[in-house]
XYZ file of C-alpha atoms in Angstrom:
742
model
C 149.713 92.688 239.865
C 152.776 94.588 238.824
C 153.158 96.468 235.472
C 156.091 97.720 233.404
C 156.532 100.415 230.839
C 159.255 102.680 229.474
C 159.297 104.839 232.600
C 160.061 102.067 235.156
C 160.439 98.368 235.620
C 159.006 95.833 238.192
C 158.599 97.733 241.440
C 156.719 97.610 244.561
C 155.983 101.381 243.863
C 153.582 100.251 240.819
C 151.460 97.636 242.230
C 147.749 96.837 242.626
C 145.709 94.207 244.470
C 143.122 92.174 242.703
C 140.057 90.831 244.656
C 139.926 87.124 244.547
C 136.752 85.400 243.558
C 135.405 82.736 245.658
C 135.667 80.124 242.840
C 139.328 80.728 242.936
C 139.538 80.126 246.737
C 137.656 76.798 246.408
C 139.169 75.647 243.166
C 135.824 75.204 241.722
C 136.912 75.849 237.919
C 138.055 78.338 235.475
C 137.673 81.951 236.857
C 137.799 85.121 234.575
C 138.940 88.159 236.470
C 138.846 91.848 235.409
C 140.627 94.716 237.136
C 140.821 98.347 236.559
C 143.952 100.154 236.438
C 142.543 103.066 238.070
C 142.478 100.946 241.261
C 146.144 101.033 241.614
C 147.257 100.487 245.318
C 150.515 102.080 244.708
C 151.791 104.113 241.803
C 151.144 106.892 239.413
C 148.953 107.435 236.235
C 151.517 106.792 233.634
C 149.618 103.703 232.325
C 147.001 106.184 230.986
C 149.303 107.557 228.262
C 152.143 105.129 228.105
C 152.611 101.627 226.749
C 152.587 98.809 229.071
C 155.048 96.004 227.985
C 154.882 93.659 230.921
C 152.669 92.555 233.688
C 153.324 90.181 236.452
C 150.917 88.350 238.541
C 151.846 87.392 242.154
C 149.985 84.738 244.064
C 150.086 85.235 247.695
C 148.900 82.955 250.734
C 149.317 79.894 248.484
C 150.019 76.549 250.229
C 152.694 74.118 249.193
C 150.229 72.021 247.387
C 148.449 74.904 245.366
C 148.450 74.734 241.751
C 147.364 77.679 239.499
C 146.823 77.782 235.914
C 146.580 80.732 233.866
C 144.742 80.314 230.239
C 145.044 83.799 229.070
C 146.044 87.435 230.104
C 144.693 90.417 228.162
C 145.419 94.179 228.864
C 143.796 97.077 226.916
C 141.112 99.885 226.702
C 137.517 98.830 227.353
C 135.427 99.475 224.263
C 132.310 101.667 223.954
C 128.911 99.870 224.725
C 126.465 99.184 221.679
C 123.643 101.498 221.321
C 121.264 101.246 218.379
C 122.444 98.029 216.689
C 122.162 94.646 217.865
C 125.595 92.654 218.291
C 126.016 89.039 218.294
C 128.610 86.398 218.077
C 128.212 82.687 216.998
C 130.176 79.532 216.219
C 128.309 76.787 214.455
C 129.606 73.446 213.274
C 127.292 71.056 211.019
C 127.713 67.672 209.401
C 124.923 66.434 207.186
C 124.534 63.284 205.063
C 121.599 62.998 202.704
C 120.768 60.436 199.984
C 117.964 62.367 198.251
C 114.985 64.380 199.392
C 112.717 61.320 199.801
C 114.798 59.086 201.902
C 116.869 59.183 205.086
C 118.642 62.382 206.497
C 121.045 62.270 209.380
C 122.222 65.465 210.718
C 124.481 66.728 213.679
C 124.953 70.329 214.418
C 126.595 72.221 217.383
C 125.913 75.929 217.717
C 127.307 78.363 220.273
C 125.588 81.854 220.104
C 125.597 84.926 222.314
C 123.546 87.897 221.258
C 122.959 91.375 222.765
C 119.886 93.167 221.411
C 119.827 96.805 220.898
C 119.340 99.332 223.820
C 118.092 96.617 226.302
C 121.402 96.051 228.281
C 119.943 92.429 228.990
C 120.943 89.113 227.821
C 119.260 87.852 224.850
C 117.680 84.534 224.374
C 120.134 81.746 223.093
C 118.716 78.945 221.156
C 120.650 76.021 219.309
C 120.417 72.427 218.637
C 123.034 71.793 221.237
C 123.813 74.324 223.993
C 126.716 73.074 225.650
C 127.522 75.778 228.425
C 126.077 79.230 228.983
C 127.122 81.598 231.787
C 125.702 85.053 232.574
C 127.605 87.269 234.964
C 126.392 90.692 235.979
C 128.990 92.653 237.955
C 128.462 96.246 238.601
C 125.819 96.614 235.739
C 128.029 94.729 233.241
C 126.571 91.978 231.400
C 128.652 89.128 229.848
C 127.395 86.316 227.899
C 129.819 83.475 227.178
C 129.254 80.154 225.522
C 132.132 77.445 225.315
C 132.666 73.946 224.137
C 135.877 71.940 224.585
C 136.404 68.543 223.487
C 139.894 67.097 224.261
C 141.580 63.635 223.567
C 145.049 63.140 224.917
C 147.299 60.225 225.103
C 150.525 60.572 226.931
C 153.442 58.384 228.135
C 155.554 59.596 231.121
C 155.400 62.631 233.182
C 155.922 66.538 232.471
C 159.529 67.457 232.073
C 161.354 70.026 234.496
C 162.495 72.886 232.213
C 164.588 75.826 232.610
C 164.510 78.282 229.586
C 165.450 81.797 228.706
C 164.312 82.948 225.424
C 165.231 86.781 226.204
C 161.910 88.370 224.809
C 162.039 92.194 225.053
C 162.138 93.251 228.591
C 163.572 89.691 229.516
C 166.526 91.309 231.008
C 164.399 91.085 234.340
C 164.722 87.446 234.161
C 168.552 87.728 234.794
C 170.425 88.551 238.019
C 173.828 90.383 238.004
C 176.178 88.241 240.179
C 179.505 89.784 239.315
C 181.123 92.302 237.032
C 181.338 96.104 236.746
C 178.099 98.180 236.465
C 179.447 99.397 233.141
C 178.876 95.988 231.623
C 175.143 96.330 230.634
C 172.837 93.578 229.880
C 169.637 94.516 227.973
C 167.398 92.924 225.416
C 167.269 94.108 221.736
C 164.971 93.094 219.014
C 166.325 90.284 216.694
C 164.166 88.727 214.102
C 166.327 85.740 213.788
C 166.062 85.015 217.473
C 163.803 82.259 218.924
C 162.244 84.751 221.211
C 162.009 87.652 218.971
C 164.841 89.449 220.826
C 168.395 88.794 222.213
C 170.161 89.617 225.535
C 173.080 91.807 224.599
C 175.876 91.877 227.282
C 178.930 94.115 227.430
C 180.411 97.641 227.081
C 181.760 99.392 224.053
C 184.584 101.445 225.601
C 185.556 99.797 229.015
C 185.405 96.411 230.856
C 182.374 94.553 229.582
C 182.847 91.422 231.703
C 179.504 90.439 233.330
C 178.376 87.276 235.301
C 174.704 86.538 235.091
C 172.505 83.979 236.550
C 168.715 83.277 235.525
C 166.491 83.785 238.338
C 164.578 80.582 238.120
C 165.885 77.300 239.709
C 164.724 73.657 239.661
C 165.673 70.718 241.927
C 168.442 68.515 240.652
C 167.319 64.866 240.087
C 170.410 62.495 239.892
C 168.327 60.031 238.006
C 167.365 62.285 235.038
C 169.330 63.000 232.045
C 169.413 66.901 231.269
C 170.316 68.531 228.046
C 171.598 72.202 227.949
C 170.864 73.930 224.611
C 172.152 77.445 223.799
C 172.592 79.821 220.852
C 175.016 82.796 221.093
C 177.515 85.005 218.957
C 180.143 87.630 219.682
C 179.638 90.902 217.943
C 182.612 93.028 219.136
C 185.803 92.599 221.169
C 187.918 89.596 221.995
C 186.336 88.471 225.428
C 185.451 84.841 226.081
C 182.076 83.341 226.719
C 181.053 80.850 229.423
C 177.568 79.151 229.305
C 176.499 76.449 231.787
C 174.786 75.480 234.838
C 175.204 77.144 238.395
C 174.906 74.586 241.110
C 173.236 75.582 244.471
C 173.305 73.890 247.797
C 170.020 72.400 249.536
C 169.296 75.873 251.112
C 170.012 77.875 247.798
C 172.225 80.143 249.871
C 175.466 79.105 248.423
C 176.797 78.025 245.152
C 178.511 74.561 244.700
C 181.470 74.620 242.338
C 182.891 71.764 240.383
C 185.272 70.954 243.044
C 182.325 70.487 245.530
C 183.153 73.416 247.449
C 180.297 75.686 248.845
C 181.108 79.357 248.128
C 179.498 82.687 247.686
C 181.395 82.888 244.392
C 179.708 81.708 241.325
C 183.120 80.907 239.600
C 184.291 77.526 238.527
C 180.778 76.089 237.681
C 179.487 73.450 235.618
C 180.214 75.104 232.077
C 179.113 73.729 228.801
C 181.105 76.486 227.027
C 184.424 77.431 228.398
C 185.982 80.772 227.298
C 184.719 80.302 223.830
C 185.914 82.927 221.251
C 184.130 82.235 217.913
C 184.496 84.660 214.888
C 182.615 87.836 215.472
C 179.114 87.750 214.039
C 178.757 83.857 213.801
C 175.969 82.133 215.588
C 177.148 79.240 217.656
C 174.750 76.451 218.870
C 175.541 74.421 221.865
C 174.148 71.212 223.288
C 175.671 69.700 226.366
C 174.443 66.837 228.750
C 174.307 66.419 232.462
C 173.398 63.367 234.708
C 173.912 62.230 238.128
C 175.642 63.160 241.309
C 179.446 62.619 241.910
C 181.120 61.218 244.987
C 182.745 64.342 245.127
C 183.966 66.950 242.400
C 182.167 66.960 239.016
C 183.246 64.605 236.091
C 182.213 63.783 232.676
C 182.628 65.029 229.024
C 179.142 66.466 228.507
C 178.203 64.212 225.568
C 174.988 62.121 225.661
C 176.942 58.971 225.960
C 179.247 60.354 228.749
C 177.094 63.265 230.437
C 178.713 65.724 232.974
C 178.156 64.583 236.523
C 177.194 67.330 238.931
C 179.327 67.785 242.179
C 177.884 66.031 245.140
C 176.603 68.803 247.173
C 174.539 70.298 244.172
C 170.733 70.387 244.934
C 169.380 72.917 242.630
C 170.159 74.222 239.139
C 170.106 77.565 237.674
C 171.285 78.784 234.306
C 174.273 81.064 234.047
C 176.326 83.058 231.555
C 179.668 85.038 231.585
C 180.338 87.655 228.895
C 183.588 89.325 227.573
C 185.861 87.333 230.011
C 188.560 88.665 231.247
C 187.657 92.340 231.495
C 187.435 92.747 227.769
C 185.710 95.503 225.927
C 183.009 94.274 223.676
C 179.564 92.631 223.410
C 177.856 89.246 222.793
C 174.408 88.220 222.106
C 172.319 85.412 223.746
C 169.518 84.120 221.676
C 168.409 81.409 224.144
C 169.566 78.890 226.745
C 167.588 76.084 227.907
C 167.748 73.105 230.163
C 165.484 70.133 229.302
C 164.484 66.892 231.263
C 165.529 64.626 228.414
C 164.193 61.526 230.449
C 160.650 62.932 230.436
C 161.046 64.804 226.908
C 161.879 61.299 225.128
C 158.583 59.966 226.213
C 155.760 60.615 223.792
C 152.786 62.864 224.105
C 149.799 63.080 221.744
C 146.777 65.395 222.124
C 143.967 66.617 220.014
C 141.628 69.307 221.061
C 138.843 71.072 219.508
C 137.364 74.246 221.014
C 134.641 76.646 220.260
C 133.811 79.580 222.154
C 131.747 82.940 221.882
C 131.593 86.032 224.041
C 129.382 89.132 224.102
C 129.646 92.003 226.431
C 127.732 95.388 227.042
C 131.163 96.903 226.166
C 130.281 96.503 222.508
C 132.933 93.425 222.219
C 132.121 90.357 220.356
C 134.366 87.354 220.102
C 133.901 83.978 218.366
C 136.411 81.224 218.017
C 136.644 77.555 216.579
C 140.019 75.968 216.630
C 141.448 72.425 216.463
C 144.879 71.823 218.033
C 146.958 68.760 217.734
C 150.250 68.280 219.969
C 152.870 65.632 219.497
C 156.322 65.380 221.225
C 159.115 62.783 221.492
C 162.794 62.705 221.799
C 162.890 66.225 223.131
C 161.008 67.747 220.358
C 157.656 69.043 220.594
C 155.313 69.996 217.532
C 151.826 71.835 218.017
C 149.614 72.349 214.921
C 146.077 72.873 213.936
C 143.739 75.295 212.559
C 141.534 78.079 213.974
C 139.071 80.831 212.759
C 138.313 83.677 215.069
C 136.350 86.921 214.941
C 136.271 89.972 216.938
C 134.365 93.184 216.744
C 133.711 96.409 218.828
C 131.977 99.705 218.375
C 135.071 101.359 217.284
C 137.414 98.805 215.661
C 134.863 97.098 213.505
C 134.497 93.273 212.619
C 137.468 91.196 211.872
C 137.809 87.499 211.123
C 141.059 85.700 211.116
C 141.801 82.040 209.659
C 145.182 80.485 210.402
C 146.704 76.937 209.957
C 149.885 75.737 211.826
C 151.176 72.440 210.085
C 154.186 71.170 208.371
C 152.240 71.216 205.165
C 149.033 72.606 203.799
C 147.527 71.775 200.499
C 144.398 71.921 198.533
C 143.423 69.192 196.035
C 140.321 68.141 193.874
C 138.051 65.704 195.786
C 138.835 62.049 195.188
C 137.235 60.531 192.045
C 137.011 63.940 190.215
C 136.874 63.607 186.500
C 139.700 64.093 184.094
C 142.160 62.507 186.759
C 142.614 65.828 188.626
C 142.166 63.999 192.111
C 145.893 63.328 191.791
C 147.078 66.743 191.391
C 147.599 69.222 194.218
C 147.415 72.624 192.527
C 148.386 74.509 195.715
C 150.672 73.415 198.540
C 152.577 74.982 201.478
C 155.435 73.130 202.818
C 156.568 74.828 206.135
C 159.424 72.671 206.865
C 161.990 70.893 204.469
C 161.619 67.288 203.913
C 163.399 64.401 201.815
C 161.699 62.548 199.140
C 163.588 59.748 197.489
C 166.885 61.168 198.633
C 165.819 64.648 197.130
C 165.477 67.565 199.667
C 162.458 69.481 199.213
C 162.944 72.963 200.871
C 160.137 74.819 202.684
C 157.947 77.053 200.570
C 154.843 77.237 198.458
C 154.323 74.928 195.631
C 151.794 75.371 192.851
C 151.144 72.902 189.925
C 149.892 75.868 187.621
C 149.400 79.349 188.458
C 147.949 82.343 186.694
C 148.779 85.669 188.076
C 147.875 89.091 186.561
C 150.619 90.827 188.640
C 153.448 89.667 190.755
C 155.826 91.562 193.107
C 158.355 89.232 194.622
C 161.575 90.015 196.852
C 163.153 86.644 195.677
C 162.071 84.043 193.092
C 163.743 80.772 191.614
C 162.574 79.476 188.171
C 163.720 76.086 186.650
C 162.750 77.348 183.172
C 161.524 80.799 182.421
C 159.819 81.726 179.217
C 159.105 85.573 178.880
C 158.329 87.868 175.855
C 159.984 90.839 177.802
C 162.151 91.011 181.025
C 162.845 94.307 182.586
C 165.348 94.142 185.495
C 167.456 96.631 187.408
C 170.070 93.764 188.097
C 170.229 90.397 186.906
C 172.772 87.774 188.429
C 173.118 84.496 186.355
C 175.683 81.544 186.459
C 175.416 81.285 182.671
C 173.677 83.648 180.142
C 173.083 82.438 176.569
C 171.527 84.625 174.035
C 171.595 85.427 170.279
C 171.812 89.220 170.978
C 172.680 90.996 174.059
C 171.893 94.725 174.321
C 173.220 96.678 177.446
C 172.047 100.109 178.331
C 174.754 101.177 180.646
C 177.550 98.616 181.559
C 178.153 94.880 182.131
C 180.815 93.894 184.817
C 182.191 90.687 186.285
C 180.994 90.013 189.879
C 184.486 90.509 191.176
C 185.123 93.875 189.348
C 187.144 96.522 191.228
C 188.487 99.334 188.903
C 192.078 99.017 188.428
C 192.357 95.814 190.525
C 190.383 92.900 189.461
C 187.662 91.454 187.047
C 186.504 93.111 183.956
C 184.037 95.836 182.885
C 182.485 96.827 179.556
C 180.811 100.336 179.389
C 178.142 101.190 176.822
C 180.167 104.334 175.993
C 182.673 102.056 174.357
C 185.281 101.944 177.290
C 186.389 98.513 178.676
C 188.757 97.184 181.201
C 190.421 93.749 181.247
C 193.350 92.171 183.148
C 194.606 90.404 179.984
C 193.443 90.040 176.474
C 194.680 87.528 173.655
C 193.823 88.704 170.223
C 194.144 86.230 167.208
C 193.370 88.902 164.601
C 194.296 92.403 163.769
C 194.037 95.189 166.398
C 193.030 98.847 165.202
C 193.215 101.614 167.411
C 193.914 105.420 167.110
C 195.449 105.622 170.618
C 196.291 103.403 173.577
C 198.566 102.586 176.616
C 200.432 99.170 176.994
C 202.590 98.927 180.115
C 203.343 102.551 180.219
C 203.951 102.820 176.421
C 201.412 105.193 174.914
C 200.643 104.723 171.185
C 199.012 107.776 169.449
C 199.106 109.409 165.981
C 202.587 110.801 166.653
C 204.050 107.194 167.356
C 205.167 105.174 170.446
C 205.976 107.250 173.410
C 207.339 106.116 176.896
C 207.973 108.387 179.807
C 207.828 112.094 179.535
C 207.500 112.022 175.592
C 204.352 112.886 173.920
C 205.622 113.416 170.431
C 208.914 114.224 168.348
C 210.169 116.794 170.872
C 212.377 116.652 173.963
C 210.547 116.839 177.274
C 211.287 119.383 179.920
C 214.527 118.856 182.049
C 214.453 116.195 184.589
C 212.306 113.900 182.508
C 213.230 111.044 180.172
C 211.949 108.290 178.175
C 211.640 107.179 174.483
C 209.779 108.158 171.175
C 209.609 106.232 168.030
C 207.703 107.874 165.205
C 207.738 108.677 161.608
C 210.128 111.691 162.212
C 212.880 109.523 163.950
C 213.902 108.049 167.187
C 214.554 110.022 170.393
C 216.096 108.469 173.556
C 216.983 110.077 176.836
C 216.654 113.994 176.974
C 218.782 116.474 175.186
C 217.635 118.918 178.049
C 219.422 116.548 180.613
C 222.633 116.306 178.435
C 222.252 112.805 177.742
C 220.312 111.701 174.667
C 220.392 109.929 171.240
C 218.582 111.237 168.317
C 218.259 109.333 165.153
C 216.368 111.308 162.426
C 214.364 109.787 159.664
C 216.875 111.446 157.083
C 219.740 109.145 158.578
C 221.315 111.909 160.785
C 222.586 110.730 164.209
C 223.205 113.119 167.073
C 224.570 112.339 170.637
C 226.735 114.244 173.082
C 230.152 114.573 171.379
C 228.975 113.058 168.142
C 227.289 114.192 164.873
C 226.766 112.167 161.866
C 225.371 114.332 159.122
C 225.079 113.115 155.536
C 227.652 110.553 156.086
C 230.192 112.767 157.868
C 231.029 111.950 161.559
C 232.322 114.707 163.966
C 233.699 113.525 167.477
C 234.456 116.089 170.127
C 235.673 113.497 172.550
C 238.223 110.572 172.727
C 238.014 107.676 170.142
C 239.503 104.513 171.634
C 239.110 100.844 170.552
C 240.668 97.385 170.901
C 241.007 97.064 167.224
C 239.744 98.542 163.954
C 240.563 99.651 160.391
C 240.373 103.070 158.689
C 240.612 103.329 154.826
C 240.347 107.111 154.397
C 242.169 110.134 155.782
C 242.189 110.417 159.670
C 242.801 113.905 160.812
C 243.463 114.669 164.549
C 243.717 118.328 165.928
C 246.438 117.431 168.407
C 247.392 113.909 169.358
C 245.718 110.414 168.840
C 246.693 108.130 171.522
C 245.940 104.472 171.529
C 247.349 101.214 172.671
C 247.500 99.556 169.381
C 247.469 101.730 166.177
C 249.120 98.772 164.295
C 250.961 98.906 160.960
C 249.264 101.808 159.221
C 250.149 104.324 161.678
C 251.349 107.737 160.443
C 252.567 109.807 163.320
C 251.842 109.068 167.129
C 253.441 110.621 170.199
C 253.233 109.340 173.830
C 254.952 110.801 176.829
C 255.023 110.587 180.605
C 256.406 113.172 183.308
C 257.013 113.227 187.072
C 258.115 115.890 189.537
C 258.683 114.142 192.979
C 262.208 113.435 194.175
C 263.344 109.904 194.414
C 266.638 107.954 195.522
C 266.340 104.294 194.781
C 269.335 102.066 194.995
C 268.320 100.071 191.957
C 264.737 100.720 190.364
C 262.687 102.349 187.751
C 261.958 105.926 188.248
C 259.749 106.764 185.198
C 258.510 104.644 182.092
C 256.160 104.799 179.177
C 254.680 102.226 176.488
C 254.911 103.282 172.711
C 252.300 101.613 170.451
C 253.518 98.816 168.223
C 254.641 99.558 164.624
C 256.384 97.466 161.987
C 260.146 97.898 160.778
C 259.248 100.814 158.695
C 258.371 102.919 161.583
C 260.990 105.166 163.581
C 260.790 105.544 167.287
C 262.194 108.977 168.305
C 263.104 109.080 172.156
C 263.969 112.128 174.176
C 264.226 112.571 178.024
C 265.053 114.896 180.639
C 266.150 114.507 184.324
C 267.291 116.864 187.203
C 269.960 115.007 189.147
C 271.161 115.756 192.618
C 274.782 114.499 192.849
C 275.884 111.664 195.139
C 278.888 109.438 195.645
C 278.182 106.970 193.054
C 275.365 105.341 190.906
C 274.318 105.629 187.324
C 271.071 106.971 185.398
C 270.308 104.616 182.464
C 267.769 104.820 179.546
C 266.512 101.455 178.757
C 264.185 100.131 175.789
C 262.566 96.733 176.679
C 264.955 96.364 179.490
C 268.068 96.872 177.565
C 270.105 99.925 178.447
C 270.798 102.297 175.439
C 272.625 105.070 177.301
C 273.753 105.934 180.961
C 275.059 108.906 182.979
C 276.995 109.002 186.187
C 274.990 110.338 189.098
C 278.073 111.807 190.791
C 277.725 114.872 188.558
C 274.475 116.744 189.385
C 272.272 119.069 186.987
C 270.030 118.609 184.101
C 270.554 115.339 181.986
C 269.135 115.471 178.498
C 269.476 113.099 175.453
C 267.672 111.828 172.395
C 268.120 108.716 170.159
C 266.056 106.637 167.798
C 265.299 102.799 166.956
C 263.061 101.052 164.509
C 259.890 99.111 165.083
C 259.691 95.292 165.318
C 255.841 94.951 165.249
C 255.497 94.910 168.999
C 254.680 97.695 171.564
C 257.933 99.111 172.997
C 258.663 100.024 176.858
C 260.977 103.086 177.225
C 262.045 103.722 180.950
C 264.480 105.565 183.058
C 266.286 103.398 185.558
C 268.695 104.151 188.549
C 271.304 101.521 189.402
C 274.312 101.147 192.072
C 273.046 104.180 194.138
C 273.999 102.539 197.435
C 276.929 104.687 198.856
C 276.364 107.739 201.005
C 275.680 110.335 200.096
C 273.188 108.816 197.728
C 272.180 110.436 194.461
C 268.416 111.734 193.835
C 266.440 112.566 190.739
C 263.536 115.009 190.837
C 261.924 116.429 187.607
C 262.085 114.161 184.864
C 260.170 113.263 181.538
C 260.292 110.758 178.561
C 258.801 111.605 175.189
C 258.368 109.033 172.353
C 257.127 109.734 168.830
C 256.391 106.779 166.442
C 256.429 107.917 162.895
C 256.307 106.471 159.305
C 257.084 109.746 157.529
């Protein structure tokens, strides 16, 4: 016998040999063996103060035809013997039918009893209507009394199925052998309430290569006439590695693997996979079913469905479960709940069995045990169901008595006897449904169902009501699809389920604050302050940007204010602004309008317009068209560069349009460098008014006038015929035109 605790695993350094009873050698029947841990053949004493998690029994010197069955294994501290009080254990079943006290009586009783009287250390007398079996064993002064009755009825079709399964209970990593992959890729079991075996096998590494190839230690012979079904449940929890699940085929000697190409090799790769490099979403359980049957002529074939099962390679003689995690060399983890290989051919045949068992046990250790159970087993189509009920009791000098009653069934219910008055026989006031079922197309989920229940105090983690009538409901949190009520009083706040502050949903707080993504109001809104799209409304008015009232913000800021005192736009501290006061005054850079008087500090220009009062200019008013009402306008142009054109304009200016009553006064100056020939002309609208010879140098000046014609006039200096060397030149020059109606 080997044992495992937190300090060590299965090892030949912690082993003991159990003396073999003669009945065990001869196969005479059930044998109960007790062994003291103090008799370790090899090992320490850590079993005295540590928790033993696993024990393993090894049968030696067994022949090829040997069959060993183990009913139960128990490990624990021996209880203290009884002293002054008698201890007993009994199981009794009785059935009685009686017409009345004066007529027939038919009775059947089965009684099993073990009793240990106080202080004698001897076996007490046992008497019952039926004593099925009593056995007394005295080993080293220890007296044991046992009574057992077993009735069993079984009907079966077919033979037992060959099964491989890895349910991965805690400590189950010992069932796996690491075939390939770095030692950094660990494989350990971890508790998981959702797992079939109560734990999962976790494979991988959080920081480095987590790839690991594992093979289950158990094997079965491959029968090519049987249909096998592989079932597995797994999930990835971290990383991006792939998952392989399947069957490792071995040759007849179990010394080499046989891959799908029918090649015998020491490497476990290219095996008969049911899942090939799967990468499901992290944290999502995956369930796999895959079928195998037959032996190929060479390499493996088939799609793995029940209709087209995968065919094993020809040289495969034995089968073992295998898994590969975090392929190829990826960092991460995956969990395996279970992986099984079932013989579907045998599983699909039916098995039905009923067994009733009653037993009692009493020992000088002060231990009493009594048990009565009924078990029923049904299996078909690969599904096995075991159910029944049992009542058991135990006691010892230190733990005290304890009785348990349990039922394993799809449903358990209590109802009034048939024929009860008032029609109550058709009512099941209490029913437990352990599996869901469909009745008239309606799915009835698993749960406890009561026709009517009266409870003084209820504590429930989760409850569902069709209709709930309550005087008062107190709850920390209530989640409803629809809530209808006459009045709703909220103590703190009420939110939408998708509420994220400043992002989505809505919220109403009991302090009066609320947040919505959009509101449509059909009536009137009353508010002392608020902000809409960056516009703040308060008692001072409407403010945007850096404004908080009728005052310019600090330099560098801008915005808008509209209030009872006026309108502010821009920022005077930045030099760009408009101010419209409630009194009607307007202020802007270069413009002041006060009490109807406007003052401009810049230029005034326009395409057209009219002026009915007096227009006063400090210096010159220049415009393209100050039409018929013009008083005095002066325009001019100058140039200082030296030019020597043969024929061409050297300076020009446009005078504004004026009617016939206006006089255009023209004066010009030009510095001439003398040449051989050419003339300097003064032209109006392209017509020469005067000209001077360029053969004489010096300053040329002249003035003349002409009247308006309602059109703009163009005055220019023009050089003509300057084509003989040495040519003439003109440098400093100017033209001035004054348009006047005075």
